[in-house]
Amino acid sequence: MSNSVQNSAPPPAPSAGRSLEGLHGTVRLPSSSARPWRQYLAFFGPALLISIGYMDPGNWATDLQAGAQFKYQLLWIVGFSSLMAIFLQVISARLGLATGKDLAQCCRDFLPKWTRWPNYLSCEVAIAACDMAEILGSAVAIHLLFPRISLLAAVCITGFDVLLLLTLQRFGMRMLEAVVLVLIATIAVCYFIEIFVLAPNAPGLLEMGRGLLAPDLPAFFRSKDLVFVAIGIIGATVMPHNLYLHSALVQSRQLRKDEPSIQQAIRYNTLDTTVALTIAFFVNAAILVLAAIVFFGKPNVTLGSGQVVTFDADADWIQVAYLTLTPLLSTALASLLFAVALLASGQASTITGTLAGQVVMEGFMHWRIQPWVRRLVTRLCAIIPTIIFIAIRGDQSINDLLVLSQVVLAMQLPLAMFPLMCFAGSKRRMGPQRIGKFLMVAGWASCLLITALDLYGLPGALHDAWAILGGH
């Protein structure tokens, strides 16, 4: 039996230097002589949890708007943003494996002491803002599936999903990964049925190929509307909390600390990240393609009740899509599948968001509290302002809340990306596992481009946020 696993000893005793206690070092690995597919399956999972952050409800709104307004013209932006996400998440996983610390712990240990509180507080605000988007996604889905439940009541109901996470965590990391896999599969199957079964016209593969691989860049940069939506797609893709969380989740495996074992872990986690985020790309592309098939070229649609729903840049695309898919595709199943997929997306995203909250608290501050208290704090920090906002502004404030959350995320993202790249490129911190020239160039290019786009779009976003907070 001792030859069947790489490390059959019990998990190490709890340590103040570990995040996600209870999950750290709990997944056994096959022996080094096991077949490659068995070894890969043992490492498969952490990136899957990360990938759900790249197909959360915040991405849905921008993908739906892009497809509805510009058909396949921004498909290359979805692919490009996914590629940048792969680079940054591969580097994050490598940091956790090489140093034995997650990104929050590295920031605490390697940066000046005075940065600890600003970094920690900005992380908590960003996680709460991101969790707000996930809550809204789940709440909208519940409201759409059960119209008698008001949006405000649906937001309150989402607070109970913290119990789901606590229950799952008791069964271990592999159960958590399995549930997220089922939720992602639910999203994928729903969109497959809507695009290839329910849609009256199959997507034009040649036109999609041109949109993905041969974009008209001069036309793109001449159109402010295209650029604006493209910034929204990129801004909704890379989430700062995922960079902290991934570097912690990869340590859930029982790893040996010798060089060959670390190199093997880096290799398989790189593959895991590439596969998982490629799946996320296909889901985001499917959302855009469905919107292009159903909405592009149509100014509005009249519902059975006589209500006219207009398709414009200011539309609440998540609710618009649900309301109009049934009349446009001539079947109520279309709206039902959309709402089910949205609920799966929101629920899966809340799992990773609350785990990220635990990572940053333990990493930056070395505070250790009961997991249920940590989950409750994270959820309340998002639910309370959401309830207040909806109570004051009404059910039509979904887009406004998403705008506010994206502003917060845009401001926090550089605080995660720049330290990540500095640590990962340091021979002193990473030793022989320091990233090579290709990842160094690709990572810094992604980091600088995302930051530049955030800064470019930030004045307009701040203006919108101020108008929203002012009630205009």
Short mmCIF file of C-alpha atoms in Angstrom, two decimals:
data_model
loop_
_atom_site.label_atom_id
_atom_site.label_comp_id
_atom_site.label_asym_id
_atom_site.label_seq_id
_atom_site.Cartn_x
_atom_site.Cartn_y
_atom_site.Cartn_z
CA MET A 1 0.00 0.00 0.00
CA SER A 2 2.89 2.35 0.73
CA ASN A 3 4.01 2.15 -2.91
CA SER A 4 0.66 3.25 -4.32
CA VAL A 5 0.87 6.86 -3.25
CA GLN A 6 3.53 9.45 -3.34
CA ASN A 7 2.94 10.41 0.28
CA SER A 8 0.71 8.13 2.29
CA ALA A 9 1.43 9.76 5.63
CA PRO A 10 -1.32 11.74 7.32
CA PRO A 11 -1.54 15.45 6.49
CA PRO A 12 0.87 17.59 8.49
CA ALA A 13 -0.29 19.13 11.72
CA PRO A 14 -1.94 22.57 11.47
CA SER A 15 0.43 25.45 11.10
CA ALA A 16 0.02 29.20 11.36
CA GLY A 17 1.73 29.46 7.98
CA ARG A 18 -0.96 27.58 6.04
CA SER A 19 -4.14 28.92 4.46
CA LEU A 20 -7.37 26.97 4.00
CA GLU A 21 -6.68 24.72 6.97
CA GLY A 22 -8.68 21.55 6.52
CA LEU A 23 -7.98 21.51 2.78
CA HIS A 24 -4.21 22.05 2.80
CA GLY A 25 -2.28 18.89 1.87
CA THR A 26 -5.34 16.65 2.01
CA VAL A 27 -5.35 15.20 -1.53
CA ARG A 28 -3.03 12.23 -2.03
CA LEU A 29 -1.03 11.81 -5.21
CA PRO A 30 -0.16 8.61 -7.10
CA SER A 31 3.38 7.30 -7.04
CA SER A 32 5.82 8.72 -9.56
CA SER A 33 5.60 5.45 -11.53
CA ALA A 34 1.84 5.83 -12.11
CA ARG A 35 0.58 6.48 -15.60
CA PRO A 36 0.54 10.14 -16.71
CA TRP A 37 -3.25 10.27 -16.98
CA ARG A 38 -3.60 9.14 -13.34
CA GLN A 39 -1.12 11.75 -12.22
CA TYR A 40 -2.91 14.46 -14.20
CA LEU A 41 -6.28 13.50 -12.70
CA ALA A 42 -4.77 13.79 -9.22
CA PHE A 43 -3.78 17.39 -9.93
CA PHE A 44 -7.00 18.22 -11.82
CA GLY A 45 -9.32 20.45 -9.81
CA PRO A 46 -7.84 23.67 -8.39
CA ALA A 47 -7.95 25.45 -11.75
CA LEU A 48 -11.52 24.25 -12.19
CA LEU A 49 -12.52 26.22 -9.09
CA ILE A 50 -10.64 29.21 -10.45
CA SER A 51 -12.24 28.96 -13.89
CA ILE A 52 -15.73 29.62 -12.57
CA GLY A 53 -14.61 33.17 -11.75
CA TYR A 54 -14.07 33.66 -15.48
CA MET A 55 -17.66 32.74 -16.37
CA ASP A 56 -19.48 34.40 -13.49
CA PRO A 57 -22.58 36.63 -13.89
CA GLY A 58 -20.35 39.68 -14.33
CA ASN A 59 -19.02 38.17 -17.55
CA TRP A 60 -22.50 37.29 -18.78
CA ALA A 61 -23.64 40.89 -19.07
CA THR A 62 -20.65 41.99 -21.17
CA ASP A 63 -20.72 38.87 -23.36
CA LEU A 64 -24.45 39.25 -24.03
CA GLN A 65 -24.03 42.93 -24.89
CA ALA A 66 -21.08 42.21 -27.18
CA GLY A 67 -22.93 39.54 -29.16
CA ALA A 68 -26.19 41.48 -29.36
CA GLN A 69 -24.62 44.72 -30.57
CA PHE A 70 -21.62 43.56 -32.62
CA LYS A 71 -22.33 39.92 -33.47
CA TYR A 72 -18.96 38.08 -33.65
CA GLN A 73 -16.70 41.15 -33.92
CA LEU A 74 -15.53 40.89 -30.31
CA LEU A 75 -15.05 37.14 -30.20
CA TRP A 76 -11.30 37.69 -30.48
CA ILE A 77 -11.41 39.85 -27.35
CA VAL A 78 -12.99 36.96 -25.44
CA GLY A 79 -10.17 34.70 -26.66
CA PHE A 80 -7.46 37.28 -25.98
CA SER A 81 -8.66 37.99 -22.44
CA SER A 82 -8.83 34.25 -21.76
CA LEU A 83 -5.23 33.87 -22.96
CA MET A 84 -4.06 36.61 -20.59
CA ALA A 85 -5.97 34.91 -17.78
CA ILE A 86 -4.17 31.62 -18.51
CA PHE A 87 -0.77 33.33 -18.28
CA LEU A 88 -1.54 35.01 -14.96
CA GLN A 89 -3.15 31.96 -13.36
CA VAL A 90 -0.28 29.68 -14.45
CA ILE A 91 2.12 32.11 -12.78
CA SER A 92 -0.04 32.23 -9.64
CA ALA A 93 -0.09 28.43 -9.36
CA ARG A 94 3.67 28.30 -9.92
CA LEU A 95 4.22 30.83 -7.13
CA GLY A 96 2.25 28.72 -4.66
CA LEU A 97 4.06 25.51 -5.60
CA ALA A 98 7.58 26.97 -5.62
CA THR A 99 7.37 29.02 -2.43
CA GLY A 100 4.86 26.98 -0.41
CA LYS A 101 3.04 30.27 0.22
CA ASP A 102 -0.03 31.79 -1.40
CA LEU A 103 0.11 35.28 -2.90
CA ALA A 104 -1.34 36.93 0.22
CA GLN A 105 1.32 35.31 2.40
CA CYS A 106 4.04 36.38 -0.04
CA CYS A 107 2.77 39.97 0.09
CA ARG A 108 2.84 39.88 3.90
CA ASP A 109 6.31 38.35 4.11
CA PHE A 110 8.11 40.02 1.19
CA LEU A 111 6.61 43.52 0.96
CA PRO A 112 7.15 46.42 3.42
CA LYS A 113 5.12 46.02 6.59
CA TRP A 114 3.13 49.22 6.00
CA THR A 115 1.53 47.70 2.88
CA ARG A 116 -0.19 44.93 4.84
CA TRP A 117 -3.33 46.78 5.95
CA PRO A 118 -3.98 48.65 2.66
CA ASN A 119 -3.52 45.43 0.66
CA TYR A 120 -5.73 43.42 3.00
CA LEU A 121 -8.54 45.97 3.12
CA SER A 122 -8.50 46.47 -0.66
CA CYS A 123 -8.72 42.70 -1.10
CA GLU A 124 -11.67 42.42 1.24
CA VAL A 125 -13.50 45.24 -0.55
CA ALA A 126 -12.78 43.65 -3.95
CA ILE A 127 -13.99 40.22 -2.78
CA ALA A 128 -17.16 41.77 -1.37
CA ALA A 129 -17.72 43.62 -4.66
CA CYS A 130 -17.16 40.45 -6.66
CA ASP A 131 -19.43 38.50 -4.32
CA MET A 132 -22.06 41.15 -4.91
CA ALA A 133 -22.10 40.25 -8.61
CA GLU A 134 -22.39 36.54 -7.79
CA ILE A 135 -25.25 37.22 -5.36
CA LEU A 136 -27.03 39.25 -8.01
CA GLY A 137 -26.61 36.46 -10.54
CA SER A 138 -28.07 33.85 -8.20
CA ALA A 139 -30.83 36.19 -7.01
CA VAL A 140 -31.86 37.15 -10.54
CA ALA A 141 -31.96 33.45 -11.49
CA ILE A 142 -34.16 32.61 -8.48
CA HIS A 143 -36.44 35.56 -9.28
CA LEU A 144 -36.70 34.51 -12.92
CA LEU A 145 -37.39 30.87 -12.09
CA PHE A 146 -39.89 31.78 -9.37
CA PRO A 147 -41.45 35.16 -10.29
CA ARG A 148 -43.45 35.32 -7.05
CA ILE A 149 -40.17 35.65 -5.15
CA SER A 150 -39.11 39.29 -5.34
CA LEU A 151 -35.53 40.16 -6.21
CA LEU A 152 -34.99 41.50 -2.70
CA ALA A 153 -36.21 38.25 -1.15
CA ALA A 154 -34.06 36.26 -3.58
CA VAL A 155 -30.99 38.19 -2.42
CA CYS A 156 -31.78 37.20 1.16
CA ILE A 157 -32.20 33.55 0.12
CA THR A 158 -28.72 33.50 -1.39
CA GLY A 159 -27.34 34.04 2.10
CA PHE A 160 -28.14 30.44 2.92
CA ASP A 161 -25.81 29.06 0.25
CA VAL A 162 -22.99 29.62 2.74
CA LEU A 163 -24.33 26.48 4.44
CA LEU A 164 -23.78 24.58 1.19
CA LEU A 165 -20.10 25.52 1.14
CA LEU A 166 -19.61 24.54 4.78
CA THR A 167 -21.26 21.18 4.15
CA LEU A 168 -19.16 20.50 1.07
CA GLN A 169 -15.90 21.45 2.79
CA ARG A 170 -16.50 18.78 5.42
CA PHE A 171 -16.32 16.18 2.65
CA GLY A 172 -12.94 17.46 1.48
CA MET A 173 -11.35 19.16 -1.49
CA ARG A 174 -12.29 16.52 -4.04
CA MET A 175 -16.01 16.82 -3.24
CA LEU A 176 -15.78 20.60 -3.60
CA GLU A 177 -14.12 20.20 -6.99
CA ALA A 178 -16.70 17.62 -8.09
CA VAL A 179 -19.64 19.89 -7.26
CA VAL A 180 -18.09 22.79 -9.18
CA LEU A 181 -17.48 20.44 -12.12
CA VAL A 182 -21.18 19.51 -12.13
CA LEU A 183 -22.18 23.19 -12.04
CA ILE A 184 -19.86 24.03 -14.93
CA ALA A 185 -21.19 21.06 -16.91
CA THR A 186 -24.72 22.34 -16.26
CA ILE A 187 -23.84 25.73 -17.76
CA ALA A 188 -22.16 24.13 -20.78
CA VAL A 189 -25.05 21.72 -21.49
CA CYS A 190 -27.65 24.50 -21.21
CA TYR A 191 -25.83 26.64 -23.77
CA PHE A 192 -25.18 23.70 -26.08
CA ILE A 193 -28.92 22.97 -26.19
CA GLU A 194 -29.83 26.63 -26.73
CA ILE A 195 -27.34 27.17 -29.57
CA PHE A 196 -27.48 23.87 -31.43
CA VAL A 197 -31.00 22.60 -30.63
CA LEU A 198 -33.30 25.53 -29.90
CA ALA A 199 -31.79 28.31 -32.05
CA PRO A 200 -33.48 28.57 -35.47
CA ASN A 201 -30.17 29.16 -37.23
CA ALA A 202 -26.88 27.41 -36.56
CA PRO A 203 -23.96 29.78 -35.88
CA GLY A 204 -21.93 30.69 -38.98
CA LEU A 205 -18.65 28.88 -38.32
CA LEU A 206 -16.75 30.81 -41.01
CA GLU A 207 -17.93 34.17 -39.68
CA MET A 208 -17.12 33.06 -36.13
CA GLY A 209 -13.64 32.01 -37.25
CA ARG A 210 -13.03 35.45 -38.76
CA GLY A 211 -14.27 37.13 -35.58
CA LEU A 212 -11.91 35.02 -33.48
CA LEU A 213 -8.78 34.75 -35.63
CA ALA A 214 -8.92 37.60 -38.17
CA PRO A 215 -10.46 40.68 -36.52
CA ASP A 216 -10.70 43.97 -38.38
CA LEU A 217 -8.39 45.92 -36.07
CA PRO A 218 -8.55 49.31 -37.90
CA ALA A 219 -12.36 49.24 -37.70
CA PHE A 220 -12.15 48.15 -34.07
CA PHE A 221 -10.00 51.09 -32.98
CA ARG A 222 -12.14 53.55 -34.97
CA SER A 223 -15.26 52.56 -33.03
CA LYS A 224 -15.48 53.90 -29.49
CA ASP A 225 -18.44 51.62 -28.78
CA LEU A 226 -16.44 48.52 -29.74
CA VAL A 227 -13.50 49.61 -27.59
CA PHE A 228 -15.77 50.38 -24.64
CA VAL A 229 -17.43 46.95 -24.68
CA ALA A 230 -14.03 45.27 -25.23
CA ILE A 231 -12.67 46.96 -22.09
CA GLY A 232 -15.72 45.68 -20.23
CA ILE A 233 -15.03 42.11 -21.38
CA ILE A 234 -11.37 42.25 -20.35
CA GLY A 235 -12.21 43.98 -17.09
CA ALA A 236 -14.77 41.31 -16.22
CA THR A 237 -12.39 38.46 -17.04
CA VAL A 238 -9.33 38.65 -14.76
CA MET A 239 -10.41 38.70 -11.12
CA PRO A 240 -7.89 39.73 -8.43
CA HIS A 241 -9.17 37.24 -5.85
CA ASN A 242 -8.47 34.36 -8.25
CA LEU A 243 -4.75 35.18 -8.19
CA TYR A 244 -4.70 34.87 -4.39
CA LEU A 245 -6.90 31.80 -4.32
CA HIS A 246 -5.15 29.74 -7.00
CA SER A 247 -1.78 29.97 -5.25
CA ALA A 248 -3.45 28.51 -2.14
CA LEU A 249 -5.57 25.81 -3.79
CA VAL A 250 -2.60 24.15 -5.52
CA GLN A 251 -1.25 23.37 -2.05
CA SER A 252 -4.23 21.12 -1.33
CA ARG A 253 -2.18 18.23 -2.77
CA GLN A 254 0.27 16.27 -0.61
CA LEU A 255 3.43 17.44 -2.34
CA ARG A 256 6.99 16.40 -1.70
CA LYS A 257 9.46 19.28 -1.53
CA ASP A 258 12.18 17.80 -3.75
CA GLU A 259 12.86 19.46 -7.11
CA PRO A 260 11.49 16.68 -9.38
CA SER A 261 8.20 16.60 -7.46
CA ILE A 262 7.79 20.37 -7.61
CA GLN A 263 8.58 20.39 -11.32
CA GLN A 264 6.01 17.67 -11.89
CA ALA A 265 3.40 19.62 -9.91
CA ILE A 266 4.13 22.77 -11.92
CA ARG A 267 3.80 20.85 -15.19
CA TYR A 268 0.45 19.26 -14.33
CA ASN A 269 -0.98 22.42 -12.79
CA THR A 270 -0.03 24.34 -15.93
CA LEU A 271 -1.96 21.78 -17.96
CA ASP A 272 -4.85 21.90 -15.50
CA THR A 273 -5.01 25.71 -15.76
CA THR A 274 -4.90 25.67 -19.55
CA VAL A 275 -7.69 23.08 -19.82
CA ALA A 276 -9.95 24.72 -17.22
CA LEU A 277 -9.65 28.26 -18.61
CA THR A 278 -10.12 26.98 -22.15
CA ILE A 279 -13.44 25.56 -20.98
CA ALA A 280 -14.24 28.99 -19.51
CA PHE A 281 -13.41 30.56 -22.89
CA PHE A 282 -15.85 28.25 -24.68
CA VAL A 283 -18.60 29.08 -22.17
CA ASN A 284 -18.05 32.84 -22.60
CA ALA A 285 -17.87 32.42 -26.37
CA ALA A 286 -21.15 30.45 -26.26
CA ILE A 287 -22.86 33.28 -24.37
CA LEU A 288 -21.67 35.78 -26.99
CA VAL A 289 -22.65 33.49 -29.88
CA LEU A 290 -26.15 32.90 -28.49
CA ALA A 291 -26.65 36.67 -28.13
CA ALA A 292 -25.41 37.18 -31.71
CA ILE A 293 -27.77 34.54 -33.11
CA VAL A 294 -30.83 35.73 -31.20
CA PHE A 295 -30.47 39.49 -30.70
CA PHE A 296 -28.13 40.93 -33.36
CA GLY A 297 -29.93 43.15 -35.87
CA LYS A 298 -33.12 43.36 -33.81
CA PRO A 299 -33.90 46.75 -32.19
CA ASN A 300 -36.57 45.35 -29.87
CA VAL A 301 -39.06 42.55 -29.25
CA THR A 302 -42.67 42.61 -28.08
CA LEU A 303 -43.56 40.18 -25.31
CA GLY A 304 -46.88 38.34 -25.06
CA SER A 305 -48.01 40.87 -22.45
CA GLY A 306 -47.55 43.68 -24.96
CA GLN A 307 -44.40 45.00 -23.24
CA VAL A 308 -41.75 46.19 -25.67
CA VAL A 309 -38.17 45.29 -24.68
CA THR A 310 -35.55 47.46 -26.37
CA PHE A 311 -32.04 46.20 -27.13
CA ASP A 312 -29.59 49.02 -26.46
CA ALA A 313 -26.32 49.69 -24.66
CA ASP A 314 -28.11 50.56 -21.39
CA ALA A 315 -30.19 47.38 -21.29
CA ASP A 316 -29.98 45.00 -18.34
CA TRP A 317 -28.86 42.20 -20.60
CA ILE A 318 -29.25 39.34 -18.15
CA GLN A 319 -32.92 40.08 -17.52
CA VAL A 320 -33.51 41.09 -21.14
CA ALA A 321 -32.10 37.78 -22.35
CA TYR A 322 -34.35 35.79 -20.05
CA LEU A 323 -37.49 37.73 -20.98
CA THR A 324 -36.91 37.62 -24.74
CA LEU A 325 -35.42 34.17 -25.36
CA THR A 326 -38.85 32.52 -25.13
CA PRO A 327 -40.58 34.65 -27.82
CA LEU A 328 -37.49 34.78 -30.04
CA LEU A 329 -36.81 31.04 -29.91
CA SER A 330 -40.51 30.10 -29.66
CA THR A 331 -40.08 27.88 -26.62
CA ALA A 332 -40.25 28.46 -22.87
CA LEU A 333 -37.43 25.95 -22.45
CA ALA A 334 -34.95 28.58 -23.72
CA SER A 335 -35.59 30.96 -20.82
CA LEU A 336 -35.66 28.08 -18.34
CA LEU A 337 -32.24 26.78 -19.46
CA PHE A 338 -30.82 30.32 -19.34
CA ALA A 339 -31.99 30.80 -15.74
CA VAL A 340 -30.72 27.38 -14.65
CA ALA A 341 -27.29 28.11 -16.16
CA LEU A 342 -27.23 31.52 -14.46
CA LEU A 343 -28.08 29.97 -11.09
CA ALA A 344 -25.31 27.38 -11.55
CA SER A 345 -22.86 30.16 -12.41
CA GLY A 346 -23.79 32.25 -9.38
CA GLN A 347 -23.64 29.34 -6.96
CA ALA A 348 -20.29 28.08 -8.21
CA SER A 349 -18.82 31.59 -8.09
CA THR A 350 -19.84 32.13 -4.48
CA ILE A 351 -17.90 29.02 -3.46
CA THR A 352 -14.62 30.40 -4.78
CA GLY A 353 -15.33 33.92 -3.57
CA THR A 354 -15.78 32.88 0.04
CA LEU A 355 -12.70 30.63 -0.09
CA ALA A 356 -10.71 33.61 -1.40
CA GLY A 357 -11.89 35.67 1.56
CA GLN A 358 -10.45 33.10 3.92
CA VAL A 359 -7.14 33.04 2.02
CA VAL A 360 -6.57 36.80 2.16
CA MET A 361 -7.56 37.07 5.83
CA GLU A 362 -5.23 34.27 6.89
CA GLY A 363 -2.48 35.26 4.47
CA PHE A 364 -2.26 38.98 5.15
CA MET A 365 -3.28 39.12 8.81
CA HIS A 366 -2.71 35.59 10.19
CA TRP A 367 -6.21 35.77 11.65
CA ARG A 368 -7.81 32.38 12.11
CA ILE A 369 -11.50 32.13 12.87
CA GLN A 370 -14.05 29.37 12.47
CA PRO A 371 -14.79 28.71 8.77
CA TRP A 372 -18.52 29.33 9.19
CA VAL A 373 -17.80 32.74 10.75
CA ARG A 374 -15.48 33.64 7.86
CA ARG A 375 -18.09 32.58 5.29
CA LEU A 376 -20.80 34.51 7.10
CA VAL A 377 -18.67 37.68 7.28
CA THR A 378 -17.85 37.51 3.56
CA ARG A 379 -21.46 36.96 2.61
CA LEU A 380 -22.86 39.68 4.88
CA CYS A 381 -20.34 42.21 3.54
CA ALA A 382 -21.87 41.68 0.11
CA ILE A 383 -25.51 41.00 0.97
CA ILE A 384 -26.13 43.98 3.27
CA PRO A 385 -25.14 46.72 0.77
CA THR A 386 -26.95 44.82 -2.01
CA ILE A 387 -30.18 44.68 0.02
CA ILE A 388 -29.92 48.37 0.92
CA PHE A 389 -29.23 49.38 -2.68
CA ILE A 390 -32.10 47.35 -4.14
CA ALA A 391 -34.48 48.50 -1.39
CA ILE A 392 -33.71 52.13 -2.28
CA ARG A 393 -33.32 51.89 -6.06
CA GLY A 394 -35.64 48.98 -6.91
CA ASP A 395 -35.27 45.90 -9.11
CA GLN A 396 -33.94 47.90 -12.07
CA SER A 397 -30.61 48.58 -10.35
CA ILE A 398 -28.84 45.35 -11.37
CA ASN A 399 -26.66 46.97 -14.02
CA ASP A 400 -25.81 49.79 -11.63
CA LEU A 401 -24.54 47.34 -9.01
CA LEU A 402 -22.50 45.48 -11.62
CA VAL A 403 -20.91 48.78 -12.69
CA LEU A 404 -19.97 49.54 -9.08
CA SER A 405 -18.44 46.09 -8.58
CA GLN A 406 -16.38 46.37 -11.77
CA VAL A 407 -14.99 49.75 -10.67
CA VAL A 408 -13.80 48.27 -7.38
CA LEU A 409 -12.25 45.26 -9.11
CA ALA A 410 -10.47 47.44 -11.66
CA MET A 411 -8.83 49.49 -8.90
CA GLN A 412 -7.70 46.44 -6.91
CA LEU A 413 -6.42 44.25 -9.74
CA PRO A 414 -3.00 45.94 -10.18
CA LEU A 415 -2.35 45.48 -6.44
CA ALA A 416 -2.51 41.73 -7.04
CA MET A 417 -0.87 41.50 -10.49
CA PHE A 418 2.26 43.58 -9.90
CA PRO A 419 3.40 41.78 -6.71
CA LEU A 420 2.65 38.45 -8.38
CA MET A 421 4.92 39.25 -11.32
CA CYS A 422 7.68 40.64 -9.08
CA PHE A 423 7.72 37.53 -6.85
CA ALA A 424 7.45 35.05 -9.73
CA GLY A 425 10.39 36.63 -11.54
CA SER A 426 12.62 36.69 -8.46
CA LYS A 427 15.37 34.07 -8.24
CA ARG A 428 15.58 34.76 -4.50
CA ARG A 429 11.88 33.96 -3.94
CA MET A 430 11.33 31.23 -6.53
CA GLY A 431 14.74 29.56 -6.79
CA PRO A 432 15.05 27.28 -9.83
CA GLN A 433 11.28 27.50 -10.41
CA ARG A 434 11.47 31.18 -11.36
CA ILE A 435 9.39 31.83 -14.48
CA GLY A 436 11.25 31.79 -17.80
CA LYS A 437 11.47 34.48 -20.46
CA PHE A 438 8.26 33.50 -22.24
CA LEU A 439 6.08 33.64 -19.12
CA MET A 440 7.93 36.73 -17.93
CA VAL A 441 7.15 38.64 -21.16
CA ALA A 442 3.61 37.26 -21.48
CA GLY A 443 2.80 37.93 -17.81
CA TRP A 444 4.14 41.48 -17.73
CA ALA A 445 2.51 42.30 -21.07
CA SER A 446 -0.84 41.04 -19.75
CA CYS A 447 -0.37 42.89 -16.48
CA LEU A 448 0.51 46.21 -18.15
CA LEU A 449 -2.21 45.95 -20.81
CA ILE A 450 -4.95 45.15 -18.30
CA THR A 451 -3.79 48.00 -16.05
CA ALA A 452 -3.67 50.42 -18.99
CA LEU A 453 -7.20 49.46 -20.07
CA ASP A 454 -8.43 49.80 -16.50
CA LEU A 455 -6.93 53.27 -16.24
CA TYR A 456 -8.35 54.21 -19.65
CA GLY A 457 -11.83 53.16 -18.66
CA LEU A 458 -11.64 54.23 -15.02
CA PRO A 459 -12.64 57.93 -15.42
CA GLY A 460 -15.82 56.98 -17.25
CA ALA A 461 -16.51 54.17 -14.79
CA LEU A 462 -15.98 56.48 -11.82
CA HIS A 463 -18.30 59.02 -13.41
CA ASP A 464 -20.97 56.34 -13.83
CA ALA A 465 -20.38 55.08 -10.29
CA TRP A 466 -20.73 58.58 -8.86
CA ALA A 467 -23.94 59.10 -10.82
CA ILE A 468 -25.26 55.77 -9.51
CA LEU A 469 -24.40 56.58 -5.90
CA GLY A 470 -25.98 59.99 -6.37
CA GLY A 471 -29.17 58.38 -7.61
CA HIS A 472 -29.04 59.87 -11.12
#
